[in-house]
Coordinates of C-alpha atoms and ligand atoms in Angstrom, one line a residue:
X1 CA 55.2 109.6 112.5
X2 CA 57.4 109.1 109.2
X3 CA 60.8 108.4 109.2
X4 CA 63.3 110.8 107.3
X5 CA 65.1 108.9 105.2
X6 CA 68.2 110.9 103.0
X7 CA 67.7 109.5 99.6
X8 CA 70.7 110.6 96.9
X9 CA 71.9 109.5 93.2
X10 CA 73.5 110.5 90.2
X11 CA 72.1 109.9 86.4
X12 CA 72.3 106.5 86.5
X13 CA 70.2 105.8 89.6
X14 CA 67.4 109.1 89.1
X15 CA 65.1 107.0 87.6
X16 CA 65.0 104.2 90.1
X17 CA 65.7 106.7 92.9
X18 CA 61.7 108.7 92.0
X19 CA 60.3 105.0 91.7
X20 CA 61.8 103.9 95.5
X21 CA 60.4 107.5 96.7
X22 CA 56.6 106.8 94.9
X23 CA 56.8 102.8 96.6
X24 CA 57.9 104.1 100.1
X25 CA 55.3 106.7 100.6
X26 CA 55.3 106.2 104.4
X27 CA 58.9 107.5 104.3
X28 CA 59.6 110.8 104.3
X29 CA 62.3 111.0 102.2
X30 CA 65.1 113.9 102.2
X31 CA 66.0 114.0 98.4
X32 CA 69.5 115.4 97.8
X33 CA 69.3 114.9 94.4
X34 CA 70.0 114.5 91.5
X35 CA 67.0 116.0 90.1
X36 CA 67.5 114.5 86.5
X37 CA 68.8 112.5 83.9
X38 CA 71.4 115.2 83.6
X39 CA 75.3 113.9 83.3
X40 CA 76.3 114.8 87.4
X41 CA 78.9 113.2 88.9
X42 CA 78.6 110.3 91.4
X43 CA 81.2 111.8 94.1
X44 CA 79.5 115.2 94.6
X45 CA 76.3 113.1 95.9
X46 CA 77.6 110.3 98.0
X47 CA 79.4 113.7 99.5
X48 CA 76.1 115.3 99.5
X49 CA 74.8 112.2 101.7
X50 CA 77.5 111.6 104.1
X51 CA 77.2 114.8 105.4
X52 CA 73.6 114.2 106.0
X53 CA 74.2 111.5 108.0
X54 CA 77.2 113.1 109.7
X55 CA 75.7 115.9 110.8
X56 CA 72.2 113.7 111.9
X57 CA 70.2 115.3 109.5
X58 CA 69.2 111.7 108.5
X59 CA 69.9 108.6 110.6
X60 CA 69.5 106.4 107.7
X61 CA 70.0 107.1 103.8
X62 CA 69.7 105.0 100.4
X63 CA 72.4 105.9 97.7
X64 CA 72.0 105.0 93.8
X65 CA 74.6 105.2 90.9
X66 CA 74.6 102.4 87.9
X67 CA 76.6 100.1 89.7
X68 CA 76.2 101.5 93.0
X69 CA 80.6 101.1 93.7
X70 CA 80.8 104.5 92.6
X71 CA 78.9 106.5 95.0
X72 CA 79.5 103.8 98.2
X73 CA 83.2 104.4 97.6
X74 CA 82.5 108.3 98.1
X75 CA 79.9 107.8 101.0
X76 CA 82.2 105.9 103.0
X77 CA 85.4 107.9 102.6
X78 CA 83.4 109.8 105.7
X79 CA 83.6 107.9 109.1
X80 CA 80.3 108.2 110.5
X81 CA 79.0 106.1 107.4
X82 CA 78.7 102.2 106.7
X83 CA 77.1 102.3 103.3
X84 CA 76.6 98.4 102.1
X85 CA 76.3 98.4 98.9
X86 CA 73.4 95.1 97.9
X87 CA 72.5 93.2 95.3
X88 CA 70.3 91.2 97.0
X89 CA 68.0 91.0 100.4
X90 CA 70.4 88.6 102.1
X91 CA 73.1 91.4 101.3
X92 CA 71.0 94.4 103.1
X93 CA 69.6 91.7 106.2
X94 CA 73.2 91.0 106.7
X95 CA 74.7 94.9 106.5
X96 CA 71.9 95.8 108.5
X97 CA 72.7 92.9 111.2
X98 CA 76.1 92.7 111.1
X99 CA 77.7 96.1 110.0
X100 CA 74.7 98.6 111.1
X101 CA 74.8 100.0 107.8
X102 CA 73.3 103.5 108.3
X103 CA 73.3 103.7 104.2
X104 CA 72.6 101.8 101.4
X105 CA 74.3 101.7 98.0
X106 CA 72.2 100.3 94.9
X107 CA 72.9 99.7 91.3
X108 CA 70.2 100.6 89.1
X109 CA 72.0 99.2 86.4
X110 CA 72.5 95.8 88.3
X111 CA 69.1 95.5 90.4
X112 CA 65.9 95.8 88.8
X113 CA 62.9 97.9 90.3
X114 CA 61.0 94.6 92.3
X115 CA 64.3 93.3 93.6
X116 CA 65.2 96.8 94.9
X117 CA 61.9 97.7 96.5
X118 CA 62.5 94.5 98.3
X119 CA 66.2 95.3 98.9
X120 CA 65.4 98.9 100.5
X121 CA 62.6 97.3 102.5
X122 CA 65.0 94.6 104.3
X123 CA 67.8 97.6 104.9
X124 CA 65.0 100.0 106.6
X125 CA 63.4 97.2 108.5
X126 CA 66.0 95.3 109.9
X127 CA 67.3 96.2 113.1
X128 CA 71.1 95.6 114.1
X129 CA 72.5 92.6 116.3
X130 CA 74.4 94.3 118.2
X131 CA 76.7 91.9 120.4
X132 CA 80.4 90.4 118.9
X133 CA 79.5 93.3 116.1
X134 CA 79.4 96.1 118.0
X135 CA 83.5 95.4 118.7
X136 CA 84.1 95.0 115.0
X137 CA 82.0 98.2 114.3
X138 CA 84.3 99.7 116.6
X139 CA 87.5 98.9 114.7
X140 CA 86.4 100.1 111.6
X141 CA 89.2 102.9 110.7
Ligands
RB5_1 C1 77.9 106.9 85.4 O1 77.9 106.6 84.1 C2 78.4 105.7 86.2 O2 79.8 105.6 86.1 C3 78.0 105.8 87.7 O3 76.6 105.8 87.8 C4 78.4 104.6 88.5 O4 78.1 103.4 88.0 C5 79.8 104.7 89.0 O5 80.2 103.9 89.9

């Protein structure tokens, strides 16, 4: 069976958002949008994906902006997100490990389309630690 995987950006992250949805066929991805190159802003989709995790609509979700600050910042104004935003694969291993990320926050602007592929394949197929991590998880506020 496919895993749903939310998938959200703004205009800077449309384009590599289609190209992550084309690579990952065996995901079945839940696009919130955007749905073009159209000026949106940032906030109103890292919204849009925290309360798709929230609510479980998704367990897991990738996020995408230019730098990828923007729409992390928003995601994780909501408690029941840990959105690591990665520039490289030691980055997503580690939030996957470590923080059990349950979203990740690209720059398209920053991360080109090989590096990313490779990026979102660590973050979905790394499982977390648990352990001394779990306590820290727990203090998050
Ligand atoms: C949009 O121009 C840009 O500001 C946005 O994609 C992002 O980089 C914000 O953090």
């Amino acid at each position: 069976m496919k895993r749903t995987i939310a998938i959200a950006c703004d205009h800077g992250g449309y384009a590599l958002k289609e190209e992550i949805k084309s690579r990952f066929s065996d995901v079945d991805w839940n696009d919130l949008g955007c749905d073009s190159t159209d000026s949106v802003d940032y906030p109103d989709f890292g919204k849009k994906m925290a309360d798709a995790i929230a609510t479980g609509e998704a367990p897991q979700g990738v996020l995408i902006c230019g730098t990828g600050i923007g729409i992390s910042i928003e995601a994780n104004r909501n408690p029941a997100v840990r959105c690591g935003l990665c520039t490289d694969t030691t980055m997503a291993r580690l939030t996957r490990q470590h923080n059990d990320a349950n979203v990740l926050a690209l720059g398209a602007r920053i991360v080109g389309g090989e590096l990313a592929f490779d990026i979102v394949d660590v973050f979905l197929n790394t499982e977390f630690e648990g352990g001394r991590h779990q306590k820290r998880i727990d203090k998050l506020s």
